PDB file of C-alpha atoms in Angstrom:
ATOM      1  CA  MET A   1    -111.952 127.892 185.835  1.00  0.00           C
ATOM      2  CA  ALA A   2    -108.920 126.800 187.831  1.00  0.00           C
ATOM      3  CA  GLU A   3    -106.759 127.229 184.733  1.00  0.00           C
ATOM      4  CA  LEU A   4    -107.943 130.858 184.452  1.00  0.00           C
ATOM      5  CA  ASN A   5    -107.656 131.476 188.228  1.00  0.00           C
ATOM      6  CA  ILE A   6    -111.320 132.311 188.828  1.00  0.00           C
ATOM      7  CA  SER A   7    -113.814 130.883 191.299  1.00  0.00           C
ATOM      8  CA  ALA A   8    -117.540 130.316 191.082  1.00  0.00           C
ATOM      9  CA  HIS A   9    -118.034 133.389 193.293  1.00  0.00           C
ATOM     10  CA  ASP A  10    -116.223 135.521 190.695  1.00  0.00           C
ATOM     11  CA  LEU A  11    -118.661 134.662 187.888  1.00  0.00           C
ATOM     12  CA  GLY A  12    -120.441 137.732 186.568  1.00  0.00           C
ATOM     13  CA  THR A  13    -117.755 140.124 187.852  1.00  0.00           C
ATOM     14  CA  LYS A  14    -115.460 142.294 185.752  1.00  0.00           C
ATOM     15  CA  THR A  15    -112.472 140.215 186.905  1.00  0.00           C
ATOM     16  CA  ALA A  16    -114.074 136.996 185.685  1.00  0.00           C
ATOM     17  CA  MET A  17    -115.133 138.573 182.376  1.00  0.00           C
ATOM     18  CA  GLU A  18    -111.548 139.650 181.710  1.00  0.00           C
ATOM     19  CA  ALA A  19    -110.171 136.226 182.641  1.00  0.00           C
ATOM     20  CA  LEU A  20    -112.745 134.460 180.445  1.00  0.00           C
ATOM     21  CA  SER A  21    -111.788 136.591 177.430  1.00  0.00           C
ATOM     22  CA  VAL A  22    -109.065 134.127 176.489  1.00  0.00           C
ATOM     23  CA  SER A  23    -106.604 135.484 173.926  1.00  0.00           C
ATOM     24  CA  ASN A  24    -105.204 132.146 172.747  1.00  0.00           C
ATOM     25  CA  ILE A  25    -108.146 129.773 172.794  1.00  0.00           C
ATOM     26  CA  ASP A  26    -106.356 127.155 170.638  1.00  0.00           C
ATOM     27  CA  GLU A  27    -103.560 126.819 173.177  1.00  0.00           C
ATOM     28  CA  LEU A  28    -105.973 126.558 176.117  1.00  0.00           C
ATOM     29  CA  ALA A  29    -108.119 123.981 174.282  1.00  0.00           C
ATOM     30  CA  ALA A  30    -105.049 121.827 173.618  1.00  0.00           C
ATOM     31  CA  LYS A  31    -103.928 122.102 177.247  1.00  0.00           C
ATOM     32  CA  LEU A  32    -107.395 121.102 178.516  1.00  0.00           C
ATOM     33  CA  GLU A  33    -107.749 118.417 175.820  1.00  0.00           C
ATOM     34  CA  VAL A  34    -111.096 119.731 174.521  1.00  0.00           C
ATOM     35  CA  GLY A  35    -112.186 120.967 171.124  1.00  0.00           C
ATOM     36  CA  VAL A  36    -112.073 124.685 170.366  1.00  0.00           C
ATOM     37  CA  PRO A  37    -115.865 124.918 169.696  1.00  0.00           C
ATOM     38  CA  THR A  38    -116.585 123.180 173.007  1.00  0.00           C
ATOM     39  CA  LEU A  39    -114.251 125.502 174.891  1.00  0.00           C
ATOM     40  CA  LYS A  40    -115.839 128.544 173.220  1.00  0.00           C
ATOM     41  CA  ASP A  41    -119.286 127.332 174.348  1.00  0.00           C
ATOM     42  CA  ILE A  42    -118.044 126.792 177.906  1.00  0.00           C
ATOM     43  CA  LEU A  43    -116.414 130.217 178.100  1.00  0.00           C
ATOM     44  CA  ASP A  44    -119.529 131.867 176.647  1.00  0.00           C
ATOM     45  CA  SER A  45    -121.729 130.144 179.248  1.00  0.00           C
ATOM     46  CA  LEU A  46    -119.431 131.162 182.087  1.00  0.00           C
ATOM     47  CA  GLN A  47    -119.515 134.783 180.911  1.00  0.00           C
ATOM     48  CA  ARG A  48    -123.322 134.788 181.099  1.00  0.00           C
ATOM     49  CA  PRO A  49    -124.311 132.634 184.107  1.00  0.00           C
ATOM     50  CA  GLY A  50    -127.992 131.822 184.491  1.00  0.00           C
ATOM     51  CA  ARG A  51    -128.812 132.591 180.848  1.00  0.00           C
ATOM     52  CA  ASP A  52    -131.445 130.366 179.272  1.00  0.00           C
ATOM     53  CA  PRO A  53    -130.875 130.133 175.494  1.00  0.00           C
ATOM     54  CA  ARG A  54    -134.590 129.411 174.997  1.00  0.00           C
ATOM     55  CA  ASP A  55    -135.354 133.031 175.994  1.00  0.00           C
ATOM     56  CA  GLU A  56    -133.822 134.207 172.705  1.00  0.00           C
ATOM     57  CA  LEU A  57    -136.103 132.058 170.517  1.00  0.00           C
ATOM     58  CA  PRO A  58    -138.938 133.566 168.468  1.00  0.00           C
ATOM     59  CA  LEU A  59    -142.373 133.448 170.050  1.00  0.00           C
ATOM     60  CA  PRO A  60    -145.312 131.695 168.369  1.00  0.00           C
ATOM     61  CA  VAL A  61    -148.570 133.441 167.601  1.00  0.00           C
ATOM     62  CA  PHE A  62    -151.014 132.100 170.187  1.00  0.00           C
ATOM     63  CA  ARG A  63    -154.769 131.990 169.786  1.00  0.00           C
ATOM     64  CA  LYS A  64    -156.494 134.702 171.794  1.00  0.00           C
ATOM     65  CA  ASP A  65    -159.393 132.407 172.697  1.00  0.00           C
ATOM     66  CA  VAL A  66    -157.083 129.852 174.395  1.00  0.00           C
ATOM     67  CA  LEU A  67    -155.830 131.119 177.743  1.00  0.00           C
ATOM     68  CA  LYS A  68    -156.225 128.093 180.005  1.00  0.00           C
ATOM     69  CA  ILE A  69    -156.485 124.339 179.735  1.00  0.00           C
ATOM     70  CA  GLU A  70    -160.281 124.467 180.016  1.00  0.00           C
ATOM     71  CA  ASP A  71    -160.398 126.406 176.717  1.00  0.00           C
ATOM     72  CA  LEU A  72    -158.964 123.435 174.801  1.00  0.00           C
ATOM     73  CA  SER A  73    -160.965 120.782 172.975  1.00  0.00           C
ATOM     74  CA  PRO A  74    -159.898 117.771 170.884  1.00  0.00           C
ATOM     75  CA  GLY A  75    -159.259 118.605 167.250  1.00  0.00           C
ATOM     76  CA  MET A  76    -158.402 122.255 167.924  1.00  0.00           C
ATOM     77  CA  GLU A  77    -155.534 123.583 165.786  1.00  0.00           C
ATOM     78  CA  LEU A  78    -152.868 125.632 167.584  1.00  0.00           C
ATOM     79  CA  GLN A  79    -149.488 127.206 166.969  1.00  0.00           C
ATOM     80  CA  GLY A  80    -146.737 126.541 169.477  1.00  0.00           C
ATOM     81  CA  THR A  81    -143.021 126.487 170.159  1.00  0.00           C
ATOM     82  CA  VAL A  82    -141.055 123.353 170.970  1.00  0.00           C
ATOM     83  CA  ARG A  83    -139.661 123.952 174.474  1.00  0.00           C
ATOM     84  CA  ASN A  84    -138.042 120.585 175.174  1.00  0.00           C
ATOM     85  CA  VAL A  85    -137.240 117.444 173.192  1.00  0.00           C
ATOM     86  CA  ILE A  86    -136.976 114.161 175.064  1.00  0.00           C
ATOM     87  CA  ASP A  87    -136.634 110.495 174.070  1.00  0.00           C
ATOM     88  CA  PHE A  88    -140.400 109.923 173.966  1.00  0.00           C
ATOM     89  CA  GLY A  89    -141.556 113.145 172.306  1.00  0.00           C
ATOM     90  CA  ALA A  90    -141.550 116.916 172.531  1.00  0.00           C
ATOM     91  CA  PHE A  91    -143.122 119.457 174.870  1.00  0.00           C
ATOM     92  CA  VAL A  92    -144.774 122.347 173.050  1.00  0.00           C
ATOM     93  CA  ASP A  93    -145.715 125.734 174.546  1.00  0.00           C
ATOM     94  CA  ILE A  94    -149.241 126.452 173.281  1.00  0.00           C
ATOM     95  CA  GLY A  95    -149.897 129.536 175.367  1.00  0.00           C
ATOM     96  CA  ILE A  96    -151.386 128.010 178.502  1.00  0.00           C
ATOM     97  CA  LYS A  97    -149.825 127.356 181.920  1.00  0.00           C
ATOM     98  CA  SER A  98    -148.417 123.919 181.065  1.00  0.00           C
ATOM     99  CA  ASP A  99    -146.836 122.703 177.838  1.00  0.00           C
ATOM    100  CA  GLY A 100    -148.543 120.003 175.776  1.00  0.00           C
ATOM    101  CA  LEU A 101    -146.839 116.731 174.871  1.00  0.00           C
ATOM    102  CA  VAL A 102    -146.460 115.508 171.312  1.00  0.00           C
ATOM    103  CA  HIS A 103    -145.671 111.815 171.745  1.00  0.00           C
ATOM    104  CA  ILE A 104    -143.016 110.408 169.391  1.00  0.00           C
ATOM    105  CA  SER A 105    -145.760 108.451 167.582  1.00  0.00           C
ATOM    106  CA  GLN A 106    -147.575 111.736 166.852  1.00  0.00           C
ATOM    107  CA  LEU A 107    -144.651 113.735 165.436  1.00  0.00           C
ATOM    108  CA  ARG A 108    -145.259 112.599 161.841  1.00  0.00           C
ATOM    109  CA  SER A 109    -146.515 109.659 159.829  1.00  0.00           C
ATOM    110  CA  GLY A 110    -144.155 106.736 159.694  1.00  0.00           C
ATOM    111  CA  PHE A 111    -141.384 105.612 161.999  1.00  0.00           C
ATOM    112  CA  VAL A 112    -139.444 108.197 164.008  1.00  0.00           C
ATOM    113  CA  LYS A 113    -136.184 106.925 165.501  1.00  0.00           C
ATOM    114  CA  HIS A 114    -135.714 109.965 167.741  1.00  0.00           C
ATOM    115  CA  PRO A 115    -137.766 113.156 168.143  1.00  0.00           C
ATOM    116  CA  MET A 116    -134.681 115.271 167.340  1.00  0.00           C
ATOM    117  CA  ASP A 117    -134.930 113.872 163.792  1.00  0.00           C
ATOM    118  CA  VAL A 118    -138.195 115.819 163.411  1.00  0.00           C
ATOM    119  CA  VAL A 119    -138.129 118.819 165.781  1.00  0.00           C
ATOM    120  CA  SER A 120    -135.650 120.965 167.698  1.00  0.00           C
ATOM    121  CA  VAL A 121    -136.010 123.298 170.660  1.00  0.00           C
ATOM    122  CA  GLY A 122    -137.309 126.622 169.397  1.00  0.00           C
ATOM    123  CA  ASP A 123    -139.167 125.304 166.355  1.00  0.00           C
ATOM    124  CA  ASN A 124    -142.541 126.952 165.752  1.00  0.00           C
ATOM    125  CA  VAL A 125    -144.993 124.159 164.934  1.00  0.00           C
ATOM    126  CA  THR A 126    -148.646 123.600 164.140  1.00  0.00           C
ATOM    127  CA  VAL A 127    -150.298 121.079 166.466  1.00  0.00           C
ATOM    128  CA  TRP A 128    -153.755 119.653 167.034  1.00  0.00           C
ATOM    129  CA  VAL A 129    -155.218 118.756 170.422  1.00  0.00           C
ATOM    130  CA  LEU A 130    -155.658 114.997 170.851  1.00  0.00           C
ATOM    131  CA  ASN A 131    -156.866 114.927 174.444  1.00  0.00           C
ATOM    132  CA  VAL A 132    -157.123 117.075 177.544  1.00  0.00           C
ATOM    133  CA  ASP A 133    -156.817 115.696 181.089  1.00  0.00           C
ATOM    134  CA  LEU A 134    -158.150 118.446 183.359  1.00  0.00           C
ATOM    135  CA  LYS A 135    -157.484 116.487 186.580  1.00  0.00           C
ATOM    136  CA  LYS A 136    -153.787 115.987 185.830  1.00  0.00           C
ATOM    137  CA  GLY A 137    -153.398 119.219 183.855  1.00  0.00           C
ATOM    138  CA  ARG A 138    -152.032 117.390 180.803  1.00  0.00           C
ATOM    139  CA  VAL A 139    -152.566 118.079 177.127  1.00  0.00           C
ATOM    140  CA  GLY A 140    -151.894 115.488 174.427  1.00  0.00           C
ATOM    141  CA  LEU A 141    -150.997 116.943 171.037  1.00  0.00           C
ATOM    142  CA  THR A 142    -150.296 115.688 167.525  1.00  0.00           C
ATOM    143  CA  MET A 143    -148.387 117.181 164.640  1.00  0.00           C
ATOM    144  CA  LYS A 144    -150.227 114.968 162.138  1.00  0.00           C
ATOM    145  CA  PRO A 145    -152.895 116.947 160.259  1.00  0.00           C
ATOM    146  CA  PRO A 146    -156.427 115.668 161.027  1.00  0.00           C
ATOM    147  CA  ALA A 147    -156.980 114.239 157.499  1.00  0.00           C
ATOM    148  CA  GLU A 148    -153.715 112.313 157.746  1.00  0.00           C
ATOM    149  CA  ALA A 149    -154.490 111.011 161.241  1.00  0.00           C
ATOM    150  CA  GLN A 150    -157.947 109.776 160.118  1.00  0.00           C
ATOM    151  CA  SER A 151    -156.561 107.987 157.050  1.00  0.00           C
ATOM    152  CA  GLN A 152    -154.255 105.962 159.313  1.00  0.00           C
ATOM    153  CA  ALA A 153    -157.014 104.952 161.740  1.00  0.00           C
TER     154      ALA A 153
END
């Protein structure tokens, strides 16, 4: 931002938009010692402050009979969207107030080194309810089909 002579207060203004429309991005990337794709991503983010890229993702088709956590029961099949991927699993939006967790061990059969090897933010997935903790408001999910989960038990 200093290189383009704009401040944080300028973000979102016409002045900032003009300054962020860099004509020679290769030259600026070399000067800042960053890759061109990285610089393009940074400039794009600065042009649209506060944007959440997850808002642009396709929405899953939720079940109409599941509106709150109390409507869930173990074994229930649901469609959802992966909202966040972390080291120990993935959080999936299943159409209720809080997202359900698919633990890394429940992403698929076999060993999973990292959840990003199986799912990405925005993926529409089919999940099954493993458990529901009404007190804590938590939902445990699996992506293993019920027949597959039973054969491993």
